[in-house]
mmCIF file of C-alpha atoms and ligand atoms in Angstrom:
data_model
loop_
_atom_site.group_PDB
_atom_site.id
_atom_site.type_symbol
_atom_site.label_atom_id
_atom_site.label_comp_id
_atom_site.label_asym_id
_atom_site.label_seq_id
_atom_site.Cartn_x
_atom_site.Cartn_y
_atom_site.Cartn_z
ATOM 1 C CA MET A 20 122.014 92.049 162.059
ATOM 2 C CA ILE A 21 123.348 92.568 158.536
ATOM 3 C CA LEU A 22 124.368 89.502 156.502
ATOM 4 C CA PRO A 23 128.074 89.932 155.599
ATOM 5 C CA SER A 24 128.808 90.173 151.897
ATOM 6 C CA PHE A 25 130.105 87.237 149.912
ATOM 7 C CA ARG A 26 130.086 89.352 146.731
ATOM 8 C CA LEU A 27 133.227 90.312 144.819
ATOM 9 C CA ASP A 28 131.832 92.982 142.516
ATOM 10 C CA GLY A 29 134.542 95.358 141.289
ATOM 11 C CA CYS A 30 137.379 93.085 142.465
ATOM 12 C CA ILE A 31 140.109 91.707 140.213
ATOM 13 C CA ALA A 32 141.091 88.114 140.967
ATOM 14 C CA VAL A 33 144.079 86.161 139.624
ATOM 15 C CA VAL A 34 143.913 82.361 139.665
ATOM 16 C CA THR A 35 147.034 80.274 138.950
ATOM 17 C CA GLY A 36 146.766 76.918 137.170
ATOM 18 C CA ALA A 37 143.282 77.938 136.075
ATOM 19 C CA GLY A 38 143.017 75.763 132.983
ATOM 20 C CA SER A 39 142.024 72.586 134.783
ATOM 21 C CA GLY A 40 140.395 71.009 137.826
ATOM 22 C CA MET A 41 139.926 73.226 140.841
ATOM 23 C CA GLY A 42 141.568 76.262 139.255
ATOM 24 C CA ARG A 43 138.903 76.226 136.574
ATOM 25 C CA ALA A 44 136.120 75.848 139.158
ATOM 26 C CA PHE A 45 137.533 78.656 141.334
ATOM 27 C CA SER A 46 137.751 80.997 138.334
ATOM 28 C CA ILE A 47 134.130 80.367 137.379
ATOM 29 C CA ALA A 48 132.912 80.670 140.981
ATOM 30 C CA LEU A 49 134.798 83.953 141.526
ATOM 31 C CA ALA A 50 133.285 85.309 138.298
ATOM 32 C CA HIS A 51 129.798 84.326 139.461
ATOM 33 C CA ALA A 52 130.491 86.116 142.752
ATOM 34 C CA GLY A 53 131.105 89.276 140.683
ATOM 35 C CA ALA A 54 134.890 89.401 140.178
ATOM 36 C CA ASP A 55 136.781 90.154 136.993
ATOM 37 C CA VAL A 56 139.032 87.121 136.644
ATOM 38 C CA VAL A 57 142.548 86.614 135.296
ATOM 39 C CA ILE A 58 142.947 83.034 134.110
ATOM 40 C CA THR A 59 146.629 82.121 134.264
ATOM 41 C CA GLU A 60 147.979 78.846 132.956
ATOM 42 C CA LEU A 61 151.226 77.250 131.772
ATOM 43 C CA PRO A 62 152.398 78.333 128.304
ATOM 44 C CA GLY A 63 151.328 75.590 125.882
ATOM 45 C CA ARG A 64 148.048 74.971 127.701
ATOM 46 C CA GLU A 65 146.259 77.971 126.183
ATOM 47 C CA ALA A 66 143.393 75.802 124.954
ATOM 48 C CA ASN A 67 142.593 74.791 128.547
ATOM 49 C CA ALA A 68 142.808 78.407 129.681
ATOM 50 C CA CYS A 69 140.440 79.436 126.872
ATOM 51 C CA GLU A 70 137.877 76.811 127.932
ATOM 52 C CA THR A 71 137.951 78.176 131.491
ATOM 53 C CA ALA A 72 137.717 81.725 130.167
ATOM 54 C CA GLU A 73 134.674 80.902 128.085
ATOM 55 C CA GLU A 74 132.836 79.430 131.071
ATOM 56 C CA ALA A 75 133.857 82.295 133.374
ATOM 57 C CA ARG A 76 132.751 84.907 130.809
ATOM 58 C CA ALA A 77 129.230 83.492 130.966
ATOM 59 C CA ALA A 78 128.974 85.095 134.423
ATOM 60 C CA GLY A 79 129.003 88.489 132.687
ATOM 61 C CA HIS A 80 132.249 89.983 133.972
ATOM 62 C CA ARG A 81 135.643 90.675 132.381
ATOM 63 C CA VAL A 82 138.010 87.749 131.833
ATOM 64 C CA LEU A 83 141.667 87.909 130.803
ATOM 65 C CA THR A 84 143.946 84.958 130.030
ATOM 66 C CA VAL A 85 147.671 85.316 130.716
ATOM 67 C CA PRO A 86 150.426 82.671 130.451
ATOM 68 C CA LEU A 87 152.226 81.880 133.696
ATOM 69 C CA ASP A 88 154.780 79.348 134.840
ATOM 70 C CA VAL A 89 154.886 79.766 138.617
ATOM 71 C CA THR A 90 158.318 78.117 138.825
ATOM 72 C CA GLN A 91 159.847 81.045 136.899
ATOM 73 C CA THR A 92 159.996 84.366 138.751
ATOM 74 C CA ALA A 93 160.410 86.225 135.430
ATOM 75 C CA SER A 94 157.121 84.695 134.268
ATOM 76 C CA ILE A 95 155.411 85.777 137.515
ATOM 77 C CA HIS A 96 156.584 89.362 137.086
ATOM 78 C CA GLU A 97 155.502 89.395 133.445
ATOM 79 C CA MET A 98 152.035 88.171 134.460
ATOM 80 C CA VAL A 99 151.623 90.793 137.212
ATOM 81 C CA ASN A 100 152.886 93.589 134.937
ATOM 82 C CA ARG A 101 150.500 92.519 132.188
ATOM 83 C CA VAL A 102 147.482 92.519 134.537
ATOM 84 C CA LEU A 103 148.467 95.910 135.939
ATOM 85 C CA ALA A 104 148.962 97.286 132.412
ATOM 86 C CA GLU A 105 145.573 95.981 131.241
ATOM 87 C CA TRP A 106 143.394 96.346 134.341
ATOM 88 C CA GLY A 107 145.415 98.486 136.750
ATOM 89 C CA ARG A 108 145.130 96.453 139.962
ATOM 90 C CA ILE A 109 144.927 93.051 141.630
ATOM 91 C CA ASP A 110 142.731 92.482 144.696
ATOM 92 C CA ILE A 111 142.636 88.692 145.039
ATOM 93 C CA LEU A 112 145.225 85.988 144.319
ATOM 94 C CA VAL A 113 144.334 82.293 144.391
ATOM 95 C CA ASN A 114 147.548 80.264 144.461
ATOM 96 C CA ASN A 115 146.131 77.080 142.995
ATOM 97 C CA ALA A 116 148.802 75.703 140.591
ATOM 98 C CA GLY A 117 150.152 72.445 141.940
ATOM 99 C CA VAL A 118 151.709 69.133 140.952
ATOM 100 C CA ASN A 119 152.431 65.808 142.604
ATOM 101 C CA ILE A 120 154.321 62.588 141.909
ATOM 102 C CA LEU A 121 153.527 59.465 143.928
ATOM 103 C CA GLN A 122 156.781 57.963 145.236
ATOM 104 C CA TYR A 123 158.008 56.360 148.418
ATOM 105 C CA ALA A 124 160.619 58.449 150.210
ATOM 106 C CA VAL A 125 163.417 55.997 149.368
ATOM 107 C CA ASP A 126 162.711 56.482 145.653
ATOM 108 C CA VAL A 127 162.470 60.275 145.505
ATOM 109 C CA THR A 128 164.907 61.871 143.076
ATOM 110 C CA GLU A 129 166.302 65.379 143.326
ATOM 111 C CA GLU A 130 164.503 66.161 140.074
ATOM 112 C CA ALA A 131 161.125 65.110 141.521
ATOM 113 C CA TRP A 132 161.796 67.068 144.717
ATOM 114 C CA ASN A 133 162.582 70.228 142.749
ATOM 115 C CA PHE A 134 159.596 69.799 140.419
ATOM 116 C CA ILE A 135 157.099 69.534 143.289
ATOM 117 C CA VAL A 136 158.638 72.071 145.679
ATOM 118 C CA ASP A 137 159.322 74.621 142.929
ATOM 119 C CA THR A 138 155.676 74.529 141.854
ATOM 120 C CA ASP A 139 153.739 73.943 145.080
ATOM 121 C CA LEU A 140 155.817 76.021 147.516
ATOM 122 C CA LYS A 141 158.383 78.260 145.801
ATOM 123 C CA GLY A 142 156.008 79.288 143.021
ATOM 124 C CA LEU A 143 153.238 80.029 145.512
ATOM 125 C CA PHE A 144 155.619 82.184 147.578
ATOM 126 C CA PHE A 145 156.887 84.291 144.680
ATOM 127 C CA CYS A 146 153.375 84.787 143.248
ATOM 128 C CA SER A 147 152.272 85.972 146.707
ATOM 129 C CA GLN A 148 155.296 88.262 147.030
ATOM 130 C CA ALA A 149 154.753 89.862 143.610
ATOM 131 C CA VAL A 150 151.056 90.503 144.242
ATOM 132 C CA ALA A 151 151.610 91.685 147.829
ATOM 133 C CA ARG A 152 154.258 94.194 146.666
ATOM 134 C CA HIS A 153 151.692 95.668 144.281
ATOM 135 C CA ILE A 154 148.940 95.764 146.929
ATOM 136 C CA ILE A 155 151.258 97.382 149.489
ATOM 137 C CA GLN A 156 152.407 99.944 146.936
ATOM 138 C CA ARG A 157 148.844 100.980 146.119
ATOM 139 C CA GLY A 158 147.942 101.421 149.806
ATOM 140 C CA GLY A 159 146.924 97.929 150.935
ATOM 141 C CA ARG A 160 143.809 95.729 151.131
ATOM 142 C CA GLY A 161 143.633 92.392 149.361
ATOM 143 C CA LYS A 162 143.171 88.664 149.769
ATOM 144 C CA ILE A 163 145.575 85.817 149.114
ATOM 145 C CA ILE A 164 144.233 82.268 149.168
ATOM 146 C CA ASN A 165 146.693 79.385 149.088
ATOM 147 C CA ILE A 166 145.493 75.960 148.001
ATOM 148 C CA ALA A 167 147.210 73.628 150.439
ATOM 149 C CA SER A 168 145.926 70.092 151.132
ATOM 150 C CA GLN A 169 144.752 67.958 154.008
ATOM 151 C CA VAL A 170 148.135 66.237 153.628
ATOM 152 C CA GLY A 171 149.758 69.488 154.654
ATOM 153 C CA LEU A 172 148.280 68.663 158.079
ATOM 154 C CA VAL A 173 148.659 64.880 158.288
ATOM 155 C CA GLY A 174 151.064 62.377 156.762
ATOM 156 C CA TYR A 175 150.137 60.142 153.832
ATOM 157 C CA GLU A 176 152.383 57.425 152.423
ATOM 158 C CA GLN A 177 153.921 57.861 148.959
ATOM 159 C CA ARG A 178 153.638 61.636 149.138
ATOM 160 C CA PRO A 179 156.721 62.747 151.119
ATOM 161 C CA VAL A 180 157.594 65.760 148.975
ATOM 162 C CA TYR A 181 153.997 66.834 148.390
ATOM 163 C CA CYS A 182 153.236 66.579 152.143
ATOM 164 C CA ALA A 183 156.361 68.627 152.910
ATOM 165 C CA ALA A 184 155.447 71.268 150.340
ATOM 166 C CA LYS A 185 151.813 71.528 151.457
ATOM 167 C CA GLY A 186 152.840 71.566 155.128
ATOM 168 C CA GLY A 187 155.134 74.419 154.131
ATOM 169 C CA VAL A 188 152.186 76.212 152.529
ATOM 170 C CA VAL A 189 150.166 75.957 155.768
ATOM 171 C CA ASN A 190 152.909 77.538 157.869
ATOM 172 C CA LEU A 191 153.978 80.037 155.197
ATOM 173 C CA THR A 192 150.346 81.202 155.180
ATOM 174 C CA ARG A 193 150.678 82.115 158.879
ATOM 175 C CA VAL A 194 153.904 84.082 158.353
ATOM 176 C CA LEU A 195 152.581 86.032 155.359
ATOM 177 C CA ALA A 196 149.385 86.778 157.301
ATOM 178 C CA LEU A 197 151.458 88.249 160.144
ATOM 179 C CA GLU A 198 153.777 90.273 157.899
ATOM 180 C CA TRP A 199 151.043 91.674 155.678
ATOM 181 C CA ALA A 200 148.292 92.266 158.247
ATOM 182 C CA PRO A 201 149.386 95.933 158.618
ATOM 183 C CA TYR A 202 148.560 96.333 154.916
ATOM 184 C CA ARG A 203 145.142 94.657 155.337
ATOM 185 C CA ILE A 204 146.156 91.726 153.156
ATOM 186 C CA ASN A 205 144.405 88.618 154.469
ATOM 187 C CA VAL A 206 146.392 85.458 153.759
ATOM 188 C CA ASN A 207 144.582 82.164 154.255
ATOM 189 C CA ALA A 208 144.751 78.617 152.944
ATOM 190 C CA VAL A 209 142.239 75.976 151.922
ATOM 191 C CA ALA A 210 143.103 72.336 152.604
ATOM 192 C CA PRO A 211 140.961 70.037 150.456
ATOM 193 C CA THR A 212 140.709 66.280 150.739
ATOM 194 C CA VAL A 213 140.894 64.122 147.614
ATOM 195 C CA VAL A 214 139.006 66.025 144.907
ATOM 196 C CA ARG A 215 137.958 64.446 141.635
ATOM 197 C CA THR A 216 140.173 66.375 139.159
ATOM 198 C CA PRO A 217 142.608 65.398 136.384
ATOM 199 C CA LEU A 218 145.359 65.324 139.069
ATOM 200 C CA VAL A 219 143.853 62.252 140.801
ATOM 201 C CA GLU A 220 141.266 60.905 138.329
ATOM 202 C CA LYS A 221 143.509 58.067 137.118
ATOM 203 C CA LEU A 222 144.443 57.083 140.660
ATOM 204 C CA LEU A 223 140.798 56.854 141.690
ATOM 205 C CA GLN A 224 140.146 54.352 138.898
ATOM 206 C CA ASP A 225 142.159 51.855 140.975
ATOM 207 C CA LYS A 226 139.478 50.096 143.077
ATOM 208 C CA ALA A 227 141.811 49.455 146.014
ATOM 209 C CA VAL A 228 142.909 53.103 146.123
ATOM 210 C CA LEU A 229 139.317 54.307 145.961
ATOM 211 C CA GLU A 230 138.265 51.952 148.781
ATOM 212 C CA ASP A 231 141.210 53.037 150.937
ATOM 213 C CA THR A 232 140.380 56.690 150.256
ATOM 214 C CA LEU A 233 136.697 56.301 151.122
ATOM 215 C CA ARG A 234 137.606 54.482 154.358
ATOM 216 C CA ARG A 235 139.468 57.636 155.431
ATOM 217 C CA ILE A 236 136.627 60.084 154.656
ATOM 218 C CA PRO A 237 133.796 59.948 157.237
ATOM 219 C CA LEU A 238 131.369 61.730 154.878
ATOM 220 C CA GLY A 239 131.768 58.710 152.604
ATOM 221 C CA ARG A 240 132.768 60.147 149.237
ATOM 222 C CA VAL A 241 135.608 61.995 147.563
ATOM 223 C CA ALA A 242 135.080 65.712 146.999
ATOM 224 C CA GLU A 243 133.930 67.294 143.753
ATOM 225 C CA VAL A 244 135.378 70.670 142.735
ATOM 226 C CA ASP A 245 132.139 72.403 143.736
ATOM 227 C CA ASP A 246 132.679 71.221 147.329
ATOM 228 C CA ILE A 247 135.750 73.465 147.513
ATOM 229 C CA THR A 248 134.705 76.650 145.672
ATOM 230 C CA GLY A 249 132.601 78.014 148.567
ATOM 231 C CA ALA A 250 135.645 78.111 150.850
ATOM 232 C CA VAL A 251 137.626 80.089 148.257
ATOM 233 C CA VAL A 252 134.817 82.576 147.564
ATOM 234 C CA PHE A 253 134.353 83.058 151.341
ATOM 235 C CA LEU A 254 138.077 83.744 151.862
ATOM 236 C CA ALA A 255 138.088 86.153 148.896
ATOM 237 C CA SER A 256 135.040 88.064 150.122
ATOM 238 C CA PRO A 257 134.326 90.751 152.743
ATOM 239 C CA ALA A 258 132.654 88.020 154.869
ATOM 240 C CA SER A 259 136.172 86.845 155.838
ATOM 241 C CA ASP A 260 137.711 90.281 156.502
ATOM 242 C CA PHE A 261 138.701 89.298 160.077
ATOM 243 C CA VAL A 262 140.077 85.854 159.148
ATOM 244 C CA THR A 263 143.816 85.641 158.475
ATOM 245 C CA GLY A 264 146.574 83.049 158.841
ATOM 246 C CA HIS A 265 143.934 80.324 158.868
ATOM 247 C CA THR A 266 143.789 77.029 156.974
ATOM 248 C CA LEU A 267 140.199 76.101 156.190
ATOM 249 C CA VAL A 268 140.007 72.313 155.974
ATOM 250 C CA VAL A 269 137.452 70.942 153.489
ATOM 251 C CA ASP A 270 138.087 67.237 153.868
ATOM 252 C CA GLY A 271 134.834 65.385 154.622
ATOM 253 C CA GLY A 272 136.275 64.658 158.077
ATOM 254 C CA TRP A 273 139.564 62.951 157.041
ATOM 255 C CA THR A 274 141.683 64.898 159.553
ATOM 256 C CA ALA A 275 139.048 64.620 162.313
ATOM 257 C CA MET A 276 139.850 60.910 162.705
HETATM 258 N N1 NAD B 2 142.796 66.971 143.414
HETATM 259 C C1 NAD B 2 143.057 66.737 144.676
HETATM 260 O O1 NAD B 2 142.725 65.678 145.218
HETATM 261 C C2 NAD B 2 143.717 67.791 145.518
HETATM 262 C C3 NAD B 2 143.611 67.699 146.912
HETATM 263 C C4 NAD B 2 144.185 68.678 147.711
HETATM 264 C C5 NAD B 2 144.857 69.723 147.119
HETATM 265 N N2 NAD B 2 144.963 69.803 145.776
HETATM 266 C C6 NAD B 2 145.670 70.963 145.205
HETATM 267 O O2 NAD B 2 144.739 71.714 144.456
HETATM 268 C C7 NAD B 2 145.423 72.436 143.428
HETATM 269 C C8 NAD B 2 144.744 72.156 142.096
HETATM 270 O O3 NAD B 2 144.869 70.781 141.811
HETATM 271 P P1 NAD B 2 143.921 70.002 140.804
HETATM 272 O O4 NAD B 2 143.538 68.756 141.469
HETATM 273 O O5 NAD B 2 142.873 70.907 140.257
HETATM 274 O O6 NAD B 2 145.008 69.621 139.687
HETATM 275 P P2 NAD B 2 145.021 69.767 138.099
HETATM 276 O O7 NAD B 2 146.203 68.958 137.664
HETATM 277 O O8 NAD B 2 143.697 69.492 137.502
HETATM 278 O O9 NAD B 2 145.333 71.320 137.926
HETATM 279 C C9 NAD B 2 146.568 71.889 138.252
HETATM 280 C C10 NAD B 2 146.801 73.043 137.308
HETATM 281 O O10 NAD B 2 148.056 73.653 137.649
HETATM 282 C C11 NAD B 2 148.736 73.936 136.433
HETATM 283 N N3 NAD B 2 150.187 73.997 136.656
HETATM 284 C C12 NAD B 2 151.030 72.973 136.908
HETATM 285 N N4 NAD B 2 152.282 73.432 137.006
HETATM 286 C C13 NAD B 2 152.229 74.779 136.808
HETATM 287 C C14 NAD B 2 153.194 75.811 136.781
HETATM 288 N N5 NAD B 2 154.495 75.552 136.943
HETATM 289 N N6 NAD B 2 152.779 77.073 136.567
HETATM 290 C C15 NAD B 2 151.472 77.343 136.377
HETATM 291 N N7 NAD B 2 150.505 76.415 136.391
HETATM 292 C C16 NAD B 2 150.886 75.139 136.596
HETATM 293 C C17 NAD B 2 148.358 72.786 135.501
HETATM 294 O O11 NAD B 2 148.583 73.106 134.148
HETATM 295 C C18 NAD B 2 146.892 72.597 135.845
HETATM 296 O O12 NAD B 2 146.056 73.415 135.061
HETATM 297 C C19 NAD B 2 146.876 71.959 143.498
HETATM 298 O O13 NAD B 2 147.626 72.890 144.247
HETATM 299 C C20 NAD B 2 146.774 70.642 144.233
HETATM 300 O O14 NAD B 2 147.967 70.302 144.897
HETATM 301 C C21 NAD B 2 144.416 68.859 144.947
#
């Protein structure tokens, strides 16, 4: 038996929202697995992108930082064109950029709906489309990894729009996997539980919220970013070549209850 490869040497990976939290951790992990990494981040957050880039560079591979607002299709096309101009190809896309606003359904505004859906679902779709068009044009073979959430699989109060968007990501992942399988583009998702990042850090400082969260996680703790990186590296690597349309849940058992 030969151990399948988890290495990404020679691959070019793009990570969205890479200046913070999980996006930063994914970028560094992909670099350590051997990939050249494109750190993309919102214009105005260059300092965050640079911090990620510095850490990723320590792995010894090429790192490029490119501004990207996933809610703007023009920005997506500019990012893809820039990567192709500088490095010539894209093999892996990690659709990580995401936002949330905690609100009960009766309080949700149209503005909040658009902000969350445009980033978490529409942006993810058009990034995938732009990268898939390039991969198809150059003859196929690539990996797209969508960062969904456990709440794309189960309901959670005060997150109606986020749950809808992440549920959309889970099912969109299946459709893209079907459409792009002939081009050997694997499309999968990762559904993390609550992960200690800037997105939820403040929330977790509330003792009642933390207690409620821990009660829902059989493994008895919230996740750290390093709990999630293995799933992304696996789905980016040759070890997952026959996995597509799947959502890999990394939730400490939350959805097993
Ligand atoms: N932290 C959690 O508990 C948790 C759990 C499950 C899923 N997720 C998902 O994981 C992903 C990463 O979240 P995180 O916790 O690291 O959050 P984070 O806030 O630390 O990072 C999100 C990143 O996305 C970037 N971003 C936001 N809007 C953008 C846009 N329009 N274009 C480009 N980039 C944009 C931000 O600048 C930031 O760097 C998100 O998709 C989130 O929904 C988070």
